[in-house]
Amino acid sequence: MDLEQRVIELESRQAFQDDTIAALNDVVVEQQQVIERLKLQVAALARRQEEIQGQFGIAEDEAPPPHY
C-alpha cells in the first residue's frame, strides 16, 4: 500500500469516527434531557407525597398494619 492510499484510508476512518462521535454526543445530550425531566418528576412526586402525608396525618415512622 503506497502512502497516498494510506492517507486516504486514514482520512476515511477519521470522517467515520467524527460522524460516530457526533451521533454519540446527540444521544448523550438527549439522555441528559430525559434525566433532568425525570429528576423534576421525582421531586414533584416527593413534594406531593409529603403534602398528602401532612393532610392525612401520616407519620413516616408509623408501623404498617399487621396484615402487611
mmCIF file with all atom_site columns, C-alpha atoms in Angstrom:
data_model
loop_
_atom_site.group_PDB
_atom_site.id
_atom_site.type_symbol
_atom_site.label_atom_id
_atom_site.label_alt_id
_atom_site.label_comp_id
_atom_site.label_asym_id
_atom_site.label_entity_id
_atom_site.label_seq_id
_atom_site.pdbx_PDB_ins_code
_atom_site.Cartn_x
_atom_site.Cartn_y
_atom_site.Cartn_z
_atom_site.occupancy
_atom_site.B_iso_or_equiv
_atom_site.pdbx_formal_charge
_atom_site.auth_seq_id
_atom_site.auth_comp_id
_atom_site.auth_asym_id
_atom_site.auth_atom_id
_atom_site.pdbx_PDB_model_num
ATOM 1  C CA . MET A 1 1  ? 0.000   0.000  0.000  1.00 0.00 ? 1  MET A CA 1
ATOM 2  C CA . ASP A 1 2  ? 1.519   3.308  -1.001 1.00 0.00 ? 2  ASP A CA 1
ATOM 3  C CA . LEU A 1 3  ? 1.498   6.489  1.054  1.00 0.00 ? 3  LEU A CA 1
ATOM 4  C CA . GLU A 1 4  ? -1.405  8.099  -0.815 1.00 0.00 ? 4  GLU A CA 1
ATOM 5  C CA . GLN A 1 5  ? -3.690  5.107  -0.219 1.00 0.00 ? 5  GLN A CA 1
ATOM 6  C CA . ARG A 1 6  ? -2.759  5.059  3.459  1.00 0.00 ? 6  ARG A CA 1
ATOM 7  C CA . VAL A 1 7  ? -3.585  8.765  3.808  1.00 0.00 ? 7  VAL A CA 1
ATOM 8  C CA . ILE A 1 8  ? -6.922  8.247  2.045  1.00 0.00 ? 8  ILE A CA 1
ATOM 9  C CA . GLU A 1 9  ? -7.713  5.319  4.364  1.00 0.00 ? 9  GLU A CA 1
ATOM 10 C CA . LEU A 1 10 ? -6.844  7.373  7.446  1.00 0.00 ? 10 LEU A CA 1
ATOM 11 C CA . GLU A 1 11 ? -8.968  10.283 6.254  1.00 0.00 ? 11 GLU A CA 1
ATOM 12 C CA . SER A 1 12 ? -11.896 7.932  5.658  1.00 0.00 ? 12 SER A CA 1
ATOM 13 C CA . ARG A 1 13 ? -11.549 6.467  9.134  1.00 0.00 ? 13 ARG A CA 1
ATOM 14 C CA . GLN A 1 14 ? -11.354 9.924  10.683 1.00 0.00 ? 14 GLN A CA 1
ATOM 15 C CA . ALA A 1 15 ? -14.504 11.045 8.860  1.00 0.00 ? 15 ALA A CA 1
ATOM 16 C CA . PHE A 1 16 ? -16.336 7.932  10.051 1.00 0.00 ? 16 PHE A CA 1
ATOM 17 C CA . GLN A 1 17 ? -15.131 8.484  13.618 1.00 0.00 ? 17 GLN A CA 1
ATOM 18 C CA . ASP A 1 18 ? -16.209 12.137 13.501 1.00 0.00 ? 18 ASP A CA 1
ATOM 19 C CA . ASP A 1 19 ? -19.710 11.068 12.443 1.00 0.00 ? 19 ASP A CA 1
ATOM 20 C CA . THR A 1 20 ? -19.816 8.423  15.177 1.00 0.00 ? 20 THR A CA 1
ATOM 21 C CA . ILE A 1 21 ? -18.712 10.907 17.847 1.00 0.00 ? 21 ILE A CA 1
ATOM 22 C CA . ALA A 1 22 ? -21.352 13.401 16.741 1.00 0.00 ? 22 ALA A CA 1
ATOM 23 C CA . ALA A 1 23 ? -24.065 10.728 16.858 1.00 0.00 ? 23 ALA A CA 1
ATOM 24 C CA . LEU A 1 24 ? -22.951 9.588  20.317 1.00 0.00 ? 24 LEU A CA 1
ATOM 25 C CA . ASN A 1 25 ? -22.916 13.174 21.529 1.00 0.00 ? 25 ASN A CA 1
ATOM 26 C CA . ASP A 1 26 ? -26.504 13.625 20.333 1.00 0.00 ? 26 ASP A CA 1
ATOM 27 C CA . VAL A 1 27 ? -27.533 10.531 22.292 1.00 0.00 ? 27 VAL A CA 1
ATOM 28 C CA . VAL A 1 28 ? -25.789 11.759 25.441 1.00 0.00 ? 28 VAL A CA 1
ATOM 29 C CA . VAL A 1 29 ? -27.480 15.166 25.179 1.00 0.00 ? 29 VAL A CA 1
ATOM 30 C CA . GLU A 1 30 ? -30.882 13.516 24.737 1.00 0.00 ? 30 GLU A CA 1
ATOM 31 C CA . GLN A 1 31 ? -30.297 11.196 27.696 1.00 0.00 ? 31 GLN A CA 1
ATOM 32 C CA . GLN A 1 32 ? -29.280 14.135 29.885 1.00 0.00 ? 32 GLN A CA 1
ATOM 33 C CA . GLN A 1 33 ? -32.512 15.923 28.997 1.00 0.00 ? 33 GLN A CA 1
ATOM 34 C CA . VAL A 1 34 ? -34.506 12.818 29.932 1.00 0.00 ? 34 VAL A CA 1
ATOM 35 C CA . ILE A 1 35 ? -32.622 12.534 33.230 1.00 0.00 ? 35 ILE A CA 1
ATOM 36 C CA . GLU A 1 36 ? -33.355 16.179 34.064 1.00 0.00 ? 36 GLU A CA 1
ATOM 37 C CA . ARG A 1 37 ? -37.079 15.692 33.338 1.00 0.00 ? 37 ARG A CA 1
ATOM 38 C CA . LEU A 1 38 ? -37.141 12.552 35.493 1.00 0.00 ? 38 LEU A CA 1
ATOM 39 C CA . LYS A 1 39 ? -35.432 14.396 38.354 1.00 0.00 ? 39 LYS A CA 1
ATOM 40 C CA . LEU A 1 40 ? -38.104 17.096 38.212 1.00 0.00 ? 40 LEU A CA 1
ATOM 41 C CA . GLN A 1 41 ? -40.873 14.484 38.181 1.00 0.00 ? 41 GLN A CA 1
ATOM 42 C CA . VAL A 1 42 ? -39.399 12.624 41.157 1.00 0.00 ? 42 VAL A CA 1
ATOM 43 C CA . ALA A 1 43 ? -39.063 15.881 43.098 1.00 0.00 ? 43 ALA A CA 1
ATOM 44 C CA . ALA A 1 44 ? -42.685 16.783 42.307 1.00 0.00 ? 44 ALA A CA 1
ATOM 45 C CA . LEU A 1 45 ? -43.867 13.331 43.409 1.00 0.00 ? 45 LEU A CA 1
ATOM 46 C CA . ALA A 1 46 ? -41.886 13.612 46.650 1.00 0.00 ? 46 ALA A CA 1
ATOM 47 C CA . ARG A 1 47 ? -43.474 17.008 47.386 1.00 0.00 ? 47 ARG A CA 1
ATOM 48 C CA . ARG A 1 48 ? -46.907 15.630 46.604 1.00 0.00 ? 48 ARG A CA 1
ATOM 49 C CA . GLN A 1 49 ? -46.353 12.628 48.893 1.00 0.00 ? 49 GLN A CA 1
ATOM 50 C CA . GLU A 1 50 ? -45.284 14.941 51.727 1.00 0.00 ? 50 GLU A CA 1
ATOM 51 C CA . GLU A 1 51 ? -48.404 17.063 51.201 1.00 0.00 ? 51 GLU A CA 1
ATOM 52 C CA . ILE A 1 52 ? -50.659 14.013 51.260 1.00 0.00 ? 52 ILE A CA 1
ATOM 53 C CA . GLN A 1 53 ? -48.957 12.677 54.368 1.00 0.00 ? 53 GLN A CA 1
ATOM 54 C CA . GLY A 1 54 ? -49.449 16.072 56.011 1.00 0.00 ? 54 GLY A CA 1
ATOM 55 C CA . GLN A 1 55 ? -53.149 16.192 55.076 1.00 0.00 ? 55 GLN A CA 1
ATOM 56 C CA . PHE A 1 56 ? -53.896 12.769 56.476 1.00 0.00 ? 56 PHE A CA 1
ATOM 57 C CA . GLY A 1 57 ? -51.562 12.998 59.439 1.00 0.00 ? 57 GLY A CA 1
ATOM 58 C CA . ILE A 1 58 ? -49.486 10.002 58.374 1.00 0.00 ? 58 ILE A CA 1
ATOM 59 C CA . ALA A 1 59 ? -46.208 9.791  60.254 1.00 0.00 ? 59 ALA A CA 1
ATOM 60 C CA . GLU A 1 60 ? -43.238 8.320  58.448 1.00 0.00 ? 60 GLU A CA 1
ATOM 61 C CA . ASP A 1 61 ? -42.218 6.242  61.460 1.00 0.00 ? 61 ASP A CA 1
ATOM 62 C CA . GLU A 1 62 ? -45.684 4.729  61.804 1.00 0.00 ? 62 GLU A CA 1
ATOM 63 C CA . ALA A 1 63 ? -45.601 0.945  61.658 1.00 0.00 ? 63 ALA A CA 1
ATOM 64 C CA . PRO A 1 64 ? -47.570 -0.678 58.840 1.00 0.00 ? 64 PRO A CA 1
ATOM 65 C CA . PRO A 1 65 ? -50.783 -2.506 59.714 1.00 0.00 ? 65 PRO A CA 1
ATOM 66 C CA . PRO A 1 66 ? -50.374 -6.116 60.879 1.00 0.00 ? 66 PRO A CA 1
ATOM 67 C CA . HIS A 1 67 ? -51.720 -7.577 57.639 1.00 0.00 ? 67 HIS A CA 1
ATOM 68 C CA . TYR A 1 68 ? -48.652 -6.335 55.725 1.00 0.00 ? 68 TYR A CA 1
#
